Tab-separated table of C-alpha atoms in Angstrom:
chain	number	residue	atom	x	y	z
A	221	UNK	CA	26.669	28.018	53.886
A	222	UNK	CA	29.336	26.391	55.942
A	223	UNK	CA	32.330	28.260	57.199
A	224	UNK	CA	33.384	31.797	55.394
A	225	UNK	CA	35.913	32.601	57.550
A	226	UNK	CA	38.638	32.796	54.785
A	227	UNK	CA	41.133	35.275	54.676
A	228	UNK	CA	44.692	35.895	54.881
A	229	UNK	CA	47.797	34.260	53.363
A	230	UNK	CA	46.385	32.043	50.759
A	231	UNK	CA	49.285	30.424	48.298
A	232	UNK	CA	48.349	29.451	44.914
A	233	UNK	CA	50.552	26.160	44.904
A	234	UNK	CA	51.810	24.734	42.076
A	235	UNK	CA	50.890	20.725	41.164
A	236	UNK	CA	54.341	18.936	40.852
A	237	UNK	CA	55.500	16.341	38.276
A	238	UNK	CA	57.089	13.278	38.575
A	239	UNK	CA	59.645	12.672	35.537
A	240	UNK	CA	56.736	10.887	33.763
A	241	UNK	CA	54.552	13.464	33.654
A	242	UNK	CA	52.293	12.311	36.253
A	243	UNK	CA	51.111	13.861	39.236
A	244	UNK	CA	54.067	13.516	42.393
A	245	UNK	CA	52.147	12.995	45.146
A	246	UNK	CA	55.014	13.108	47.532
A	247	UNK	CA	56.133	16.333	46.200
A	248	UNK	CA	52.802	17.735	46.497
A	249	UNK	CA	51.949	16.851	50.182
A	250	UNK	CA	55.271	18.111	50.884
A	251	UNK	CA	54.569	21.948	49.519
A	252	UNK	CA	51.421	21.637	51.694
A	253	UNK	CA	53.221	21.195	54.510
A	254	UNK	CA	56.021	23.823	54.057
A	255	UNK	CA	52.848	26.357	53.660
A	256	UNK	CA	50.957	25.250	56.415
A	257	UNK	CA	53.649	25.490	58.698
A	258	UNK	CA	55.240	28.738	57.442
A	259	UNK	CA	51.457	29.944	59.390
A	260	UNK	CA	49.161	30.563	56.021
A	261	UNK	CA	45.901	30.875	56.031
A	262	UNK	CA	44.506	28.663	52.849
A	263	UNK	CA	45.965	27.274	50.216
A	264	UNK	CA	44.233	27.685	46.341
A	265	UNK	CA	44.576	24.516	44.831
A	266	UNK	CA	44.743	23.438	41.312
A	267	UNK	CA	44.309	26.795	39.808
A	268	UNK	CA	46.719	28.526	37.519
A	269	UNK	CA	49.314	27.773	39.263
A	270	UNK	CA	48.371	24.096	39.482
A	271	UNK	CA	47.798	23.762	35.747
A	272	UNK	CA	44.516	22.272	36.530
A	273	UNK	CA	42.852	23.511	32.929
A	274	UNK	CA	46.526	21.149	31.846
A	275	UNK	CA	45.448	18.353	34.350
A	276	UNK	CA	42.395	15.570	33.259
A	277	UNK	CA	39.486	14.697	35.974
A	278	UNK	CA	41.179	11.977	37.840
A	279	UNK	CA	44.187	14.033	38.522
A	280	UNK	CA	42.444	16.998	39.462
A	281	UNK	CA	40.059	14.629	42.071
A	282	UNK	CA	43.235	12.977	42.990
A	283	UNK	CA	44.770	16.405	43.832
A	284	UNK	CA	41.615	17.300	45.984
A	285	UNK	CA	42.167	14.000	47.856
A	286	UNK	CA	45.409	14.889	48.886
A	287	UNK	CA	45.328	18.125	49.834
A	288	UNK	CA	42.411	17.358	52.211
A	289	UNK	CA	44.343	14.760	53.697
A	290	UNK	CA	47.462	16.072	53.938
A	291	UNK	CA	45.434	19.643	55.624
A	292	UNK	CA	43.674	17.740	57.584
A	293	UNK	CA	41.461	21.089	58.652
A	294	UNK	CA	45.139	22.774	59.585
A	295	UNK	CA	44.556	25.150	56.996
A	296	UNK	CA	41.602	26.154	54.541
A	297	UNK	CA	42.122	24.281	51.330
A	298	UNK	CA	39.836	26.363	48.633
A	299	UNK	CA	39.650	23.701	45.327
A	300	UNK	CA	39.795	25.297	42.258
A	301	UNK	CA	36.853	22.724	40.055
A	302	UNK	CA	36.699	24.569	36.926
A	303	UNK	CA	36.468	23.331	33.554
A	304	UNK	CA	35.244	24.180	29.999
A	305	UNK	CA	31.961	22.442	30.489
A	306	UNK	CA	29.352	22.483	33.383
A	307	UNK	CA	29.120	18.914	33.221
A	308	UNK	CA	32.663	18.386	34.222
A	309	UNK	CA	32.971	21.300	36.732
A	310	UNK	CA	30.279	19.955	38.568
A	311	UNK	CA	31.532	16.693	38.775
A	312	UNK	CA	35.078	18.417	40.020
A	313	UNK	CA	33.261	20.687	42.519
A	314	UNK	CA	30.904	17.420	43.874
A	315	UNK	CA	33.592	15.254	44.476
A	316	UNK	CA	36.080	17.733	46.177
A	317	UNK	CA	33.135	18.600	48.519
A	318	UNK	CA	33.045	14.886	49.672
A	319	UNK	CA	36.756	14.926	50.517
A	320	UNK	CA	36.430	17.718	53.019
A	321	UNK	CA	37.707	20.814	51.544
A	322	UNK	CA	36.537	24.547	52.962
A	323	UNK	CA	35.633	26.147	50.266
A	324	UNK	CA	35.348	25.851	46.337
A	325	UNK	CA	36.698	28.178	43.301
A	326	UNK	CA	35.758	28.430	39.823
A	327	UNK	CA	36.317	30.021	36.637
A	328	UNK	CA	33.982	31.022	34.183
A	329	UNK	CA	32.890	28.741	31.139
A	330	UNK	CA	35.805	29.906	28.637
A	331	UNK	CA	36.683	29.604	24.988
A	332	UNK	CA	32.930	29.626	23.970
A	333	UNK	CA	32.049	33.050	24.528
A	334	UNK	CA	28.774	33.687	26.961
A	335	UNK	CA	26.377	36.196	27.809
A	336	UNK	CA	25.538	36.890	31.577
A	337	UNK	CA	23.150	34.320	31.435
A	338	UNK	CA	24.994	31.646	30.849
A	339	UNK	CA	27.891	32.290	32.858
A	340	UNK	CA	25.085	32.582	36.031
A	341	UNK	CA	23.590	29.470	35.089
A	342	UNK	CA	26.989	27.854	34.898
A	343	UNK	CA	28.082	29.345	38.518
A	344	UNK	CA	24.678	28.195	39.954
A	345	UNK	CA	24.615	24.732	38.638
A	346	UNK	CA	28.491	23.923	39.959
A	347	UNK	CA	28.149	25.683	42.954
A	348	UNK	CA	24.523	23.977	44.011
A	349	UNK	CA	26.238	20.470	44.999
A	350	UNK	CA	27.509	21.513	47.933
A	351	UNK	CA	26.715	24.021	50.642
A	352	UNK	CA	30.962	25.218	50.854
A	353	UNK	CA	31.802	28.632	50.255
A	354	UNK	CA	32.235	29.135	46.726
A	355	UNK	CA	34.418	31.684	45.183
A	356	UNK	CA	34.635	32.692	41.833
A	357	UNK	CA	37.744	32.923	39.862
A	358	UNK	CA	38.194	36.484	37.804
A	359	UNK	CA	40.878	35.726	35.137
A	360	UNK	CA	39.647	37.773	32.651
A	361	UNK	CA	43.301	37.622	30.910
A	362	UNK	CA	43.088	33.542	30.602
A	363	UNK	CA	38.979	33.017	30.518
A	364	UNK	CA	38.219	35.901	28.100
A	365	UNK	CA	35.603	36.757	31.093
A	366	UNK	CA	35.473	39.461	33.512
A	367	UNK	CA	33.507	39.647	36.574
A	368	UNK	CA	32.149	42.854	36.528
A	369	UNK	CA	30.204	44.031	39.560
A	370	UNK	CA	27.026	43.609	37.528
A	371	UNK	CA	27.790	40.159	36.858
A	372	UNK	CA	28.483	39.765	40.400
A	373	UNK	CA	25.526	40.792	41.483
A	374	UNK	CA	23.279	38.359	38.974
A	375	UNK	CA	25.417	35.438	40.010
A	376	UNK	CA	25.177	36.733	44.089
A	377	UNK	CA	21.301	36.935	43.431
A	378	UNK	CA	20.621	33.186	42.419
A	379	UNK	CA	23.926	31.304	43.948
A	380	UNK	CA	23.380	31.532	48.012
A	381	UNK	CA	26.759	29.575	48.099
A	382	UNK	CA	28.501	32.554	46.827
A	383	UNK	CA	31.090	33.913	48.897
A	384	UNK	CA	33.460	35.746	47.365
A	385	UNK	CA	35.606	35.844	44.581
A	386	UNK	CA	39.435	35.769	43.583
A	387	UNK	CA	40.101	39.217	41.604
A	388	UNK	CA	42.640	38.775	39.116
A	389	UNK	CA	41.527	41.533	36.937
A	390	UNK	CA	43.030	44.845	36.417
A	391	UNK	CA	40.069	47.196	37.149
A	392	UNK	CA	41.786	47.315	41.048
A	393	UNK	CA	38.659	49.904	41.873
A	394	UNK	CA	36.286	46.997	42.082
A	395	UNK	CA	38.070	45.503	44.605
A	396	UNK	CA	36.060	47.960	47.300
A	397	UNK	CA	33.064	47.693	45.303
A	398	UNK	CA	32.889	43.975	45.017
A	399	UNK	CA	33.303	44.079	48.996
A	400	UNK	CA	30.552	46.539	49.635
A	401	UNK	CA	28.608	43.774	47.754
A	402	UNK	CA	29.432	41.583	51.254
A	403	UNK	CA	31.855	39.451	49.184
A	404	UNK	CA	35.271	38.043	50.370
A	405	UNK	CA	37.650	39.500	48.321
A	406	UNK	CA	40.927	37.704	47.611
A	407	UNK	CA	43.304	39.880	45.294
A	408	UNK	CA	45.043	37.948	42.754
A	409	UNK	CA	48.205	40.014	42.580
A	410	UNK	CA	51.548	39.145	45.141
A	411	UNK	CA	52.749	42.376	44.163
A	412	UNK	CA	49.706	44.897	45.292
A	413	UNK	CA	48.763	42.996	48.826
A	414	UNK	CA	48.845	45.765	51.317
A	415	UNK	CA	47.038	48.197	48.943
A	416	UNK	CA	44.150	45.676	48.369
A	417	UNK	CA	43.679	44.921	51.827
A	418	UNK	CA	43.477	48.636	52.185
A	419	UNK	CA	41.296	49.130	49.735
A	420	UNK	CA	38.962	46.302	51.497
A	421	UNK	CA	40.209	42.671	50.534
A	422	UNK	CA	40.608	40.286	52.828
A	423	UNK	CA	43.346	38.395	51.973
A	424	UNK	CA	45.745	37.526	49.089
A	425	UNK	CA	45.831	34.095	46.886
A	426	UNK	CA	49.127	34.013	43.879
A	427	UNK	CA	51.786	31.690	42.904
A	428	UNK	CA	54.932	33.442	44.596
A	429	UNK	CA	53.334	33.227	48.051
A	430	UNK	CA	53.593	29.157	47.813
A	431	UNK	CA	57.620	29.491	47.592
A	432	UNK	CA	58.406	32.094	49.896
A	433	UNK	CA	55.169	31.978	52.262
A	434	UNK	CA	56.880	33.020	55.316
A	435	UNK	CA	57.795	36.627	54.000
A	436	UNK	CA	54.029	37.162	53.380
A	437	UNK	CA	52.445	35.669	56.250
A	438	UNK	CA	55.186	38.153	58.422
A	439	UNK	CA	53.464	40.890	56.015
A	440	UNK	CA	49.873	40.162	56.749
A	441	UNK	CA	50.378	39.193	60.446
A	442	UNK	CA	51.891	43.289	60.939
A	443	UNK	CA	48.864	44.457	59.165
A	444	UNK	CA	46.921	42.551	61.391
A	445	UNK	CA	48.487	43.980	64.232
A	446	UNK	CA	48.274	48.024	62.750
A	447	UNK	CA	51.806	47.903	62.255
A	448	UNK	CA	51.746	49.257	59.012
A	449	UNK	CA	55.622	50.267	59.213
A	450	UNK	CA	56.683	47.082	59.243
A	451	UNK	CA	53.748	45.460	57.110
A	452	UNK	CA	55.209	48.192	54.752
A	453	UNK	CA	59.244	46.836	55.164
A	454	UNK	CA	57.899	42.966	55.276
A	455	UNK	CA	56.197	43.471	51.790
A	456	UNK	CA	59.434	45.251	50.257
A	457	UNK	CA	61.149	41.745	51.147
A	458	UNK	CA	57.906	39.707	49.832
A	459	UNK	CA	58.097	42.008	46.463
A	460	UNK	CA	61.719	40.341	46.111
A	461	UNK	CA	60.459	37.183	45.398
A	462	UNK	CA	57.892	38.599	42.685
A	463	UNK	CA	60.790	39.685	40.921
A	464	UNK	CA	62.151	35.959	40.544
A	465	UNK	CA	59.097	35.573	37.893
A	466	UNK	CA	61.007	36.976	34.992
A	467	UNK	CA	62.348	33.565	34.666
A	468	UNK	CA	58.440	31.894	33.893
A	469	UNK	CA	55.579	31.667	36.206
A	470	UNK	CA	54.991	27.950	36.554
A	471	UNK	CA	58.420	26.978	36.065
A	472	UNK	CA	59.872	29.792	38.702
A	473	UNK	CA	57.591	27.715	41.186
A	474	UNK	CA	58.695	24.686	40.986
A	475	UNK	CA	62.591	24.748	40.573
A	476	UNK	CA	62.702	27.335	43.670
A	477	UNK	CA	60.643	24.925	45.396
A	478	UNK	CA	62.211	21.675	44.348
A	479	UNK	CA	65.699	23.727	45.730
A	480	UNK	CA	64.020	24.869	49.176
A	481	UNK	CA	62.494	21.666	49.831
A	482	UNK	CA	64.942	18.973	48.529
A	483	UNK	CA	62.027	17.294	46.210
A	484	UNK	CA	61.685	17.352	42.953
A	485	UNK	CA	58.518	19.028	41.367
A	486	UNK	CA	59.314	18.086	37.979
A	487	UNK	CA	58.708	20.128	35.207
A	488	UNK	CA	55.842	22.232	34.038
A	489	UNK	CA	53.097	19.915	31.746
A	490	UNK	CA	53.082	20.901	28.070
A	491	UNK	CA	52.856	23.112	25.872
A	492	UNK	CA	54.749	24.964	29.081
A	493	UNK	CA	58.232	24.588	28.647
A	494	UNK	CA	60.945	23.700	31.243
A	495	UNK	CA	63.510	26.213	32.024
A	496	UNK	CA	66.828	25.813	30.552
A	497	UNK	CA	69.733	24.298	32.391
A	498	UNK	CA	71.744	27.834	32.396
A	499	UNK	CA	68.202	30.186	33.596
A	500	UNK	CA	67.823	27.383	36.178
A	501	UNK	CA	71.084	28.044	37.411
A	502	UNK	CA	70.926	31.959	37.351
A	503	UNK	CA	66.958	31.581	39.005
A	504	UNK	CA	68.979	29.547	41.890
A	505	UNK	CA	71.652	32.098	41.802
A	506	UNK	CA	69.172	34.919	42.432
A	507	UNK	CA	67.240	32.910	45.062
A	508	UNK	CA	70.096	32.408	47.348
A	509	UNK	CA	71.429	36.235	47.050
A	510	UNK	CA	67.837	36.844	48.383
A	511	UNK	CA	68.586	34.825	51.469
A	512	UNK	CA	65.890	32.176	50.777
A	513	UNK	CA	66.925	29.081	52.533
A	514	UNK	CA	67.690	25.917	49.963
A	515	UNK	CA	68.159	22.344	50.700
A	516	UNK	CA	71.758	21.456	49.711
């Protein structure tokens, strides 16, 4: 296995729209940037946030492409390459390996309902292409799935590429267990950072980190240092920006973005709906009496 060392600040970034509906490339290498140099550690790419279950193959390869490129080893882009058939994850996860990506993610097989076995089998056969890190992706809330520490273990026995996981399940107690097993654990949840990295993750991947990065990477880099004051006063101004997903999760992203970075990301790809002229304006509203700064 090739580089593990992933931890930290890791924004789940959102996959921006042109007013066609197609992928805007310009947008998206410009969110890159404003991550990478508000000092995070990774970025999670095309995962819920990115719509990627929303997106077909060729955008989702296309989206690997560019944030490679764009990175250019600056920062550890971990690809999100799953899909509701092995055939087609493995394709995803084979072809972002080639375009120089750290590490891999991936969500369990969904709608069809599987045992252990197959979900192993699945988890083997996407991660064997490559030797990169690979993560898996605990959503039980989207996948119907959870990653229980038993089925962590069978998929840690026969996958060597496993690394860790994302943990975006409520059962917060398997956080420590899951890292006792060895495995890098990410916690899924902006909101519960410093008590996950107490309770033995090593980092943090979710959708509000990509649109305010810089109050979380001011966060993690106090915890680093054992300033846990201050880690404690950072993430009470992080938790602020949480808040601002009352308005919609995917469509919160993008409009605050779009409005800190002067581009347009577009809207979010159907059946997600756009927010409404008037919540746009009160999301903006609340963004600005939160001192975020906009792009006029």
């Amino acid at each position: 296995m090739t580089n593990t060392n992933i931890e930290g600040i890791i924004p789940a970034i959102p996959t921006p729209m042109t007013p066609e509906g197609g992928i805007n490339e310009t947008a998206l290498r410009a969110i890159i940037e404003f991550n990478i140099q508000a000092g995070v550690n990774g970025m999670w790419v095309a995962g819920g946030a990115g719509e990627s279950v929303l997106l077909d193959d060729d955008e989702n390869m296309r989206i690997a492409e560019i944030a490679s490129e764009q990175s250019r080893g600056r920062a550890n882009i971990i690809m999100h390459v799953g899909a509701a058939t092995t055939t087609r994850a493995t394709k995803l996860a084979e072809h972002a390996a080639k375009q120089g990506v750290q590490a891999l993610c991936c969500v369990p097989p969904f709608f069809y309902t599987q045992d252990d076995d197959g979900v192993v089998e699945h988890y083997q056969a996407v991660a064997s292409v490559s030797d990169l890190p690979f993560f898996i992706y605990n959503l039980p809330d989207a996948t119907g799935i959870e990653i229980t520490t038993d089925l962590a273990h069978k998929i840690q026995d026969r996958t060597p590429q496993l690394a860790g996981l994302k943990h975006s399940a409520l059962a917060f107690e398997d956080i420590r267990l899951f890292a006792n097993m060895g495995l890098i654990v990410l916690n899924g949840f902006g909101q519960l950072m410093l008590p996950a990295l107490v309770a033995g993750a090593a980092g943090c991947v979710d959708g509000p980190l990509s649109i305010a990065p810089e109050r979380w990477v001011y966060a993690w880099n106090a915890y680093q240092a054992g300033d846990m004051d201050k880690a404690k006063k950072a993430e009470k101004s992080a938790l602020e920006v949480v808040d601002l997903l009352d308005f919609g999760y995917i469509q919160t992203l993008k409009a605050v973005l779009s409005a800190r970075l002067g581009v347009d990301c577009g809207m979010p790809r159907p059946p997600n709906l756009p927010l409404s002229p008037e919540q746009n304006k009160a999301l903006l509203c609340k963004v600005d009496s939160l001192g975020l700064k906009m792009v006029n």
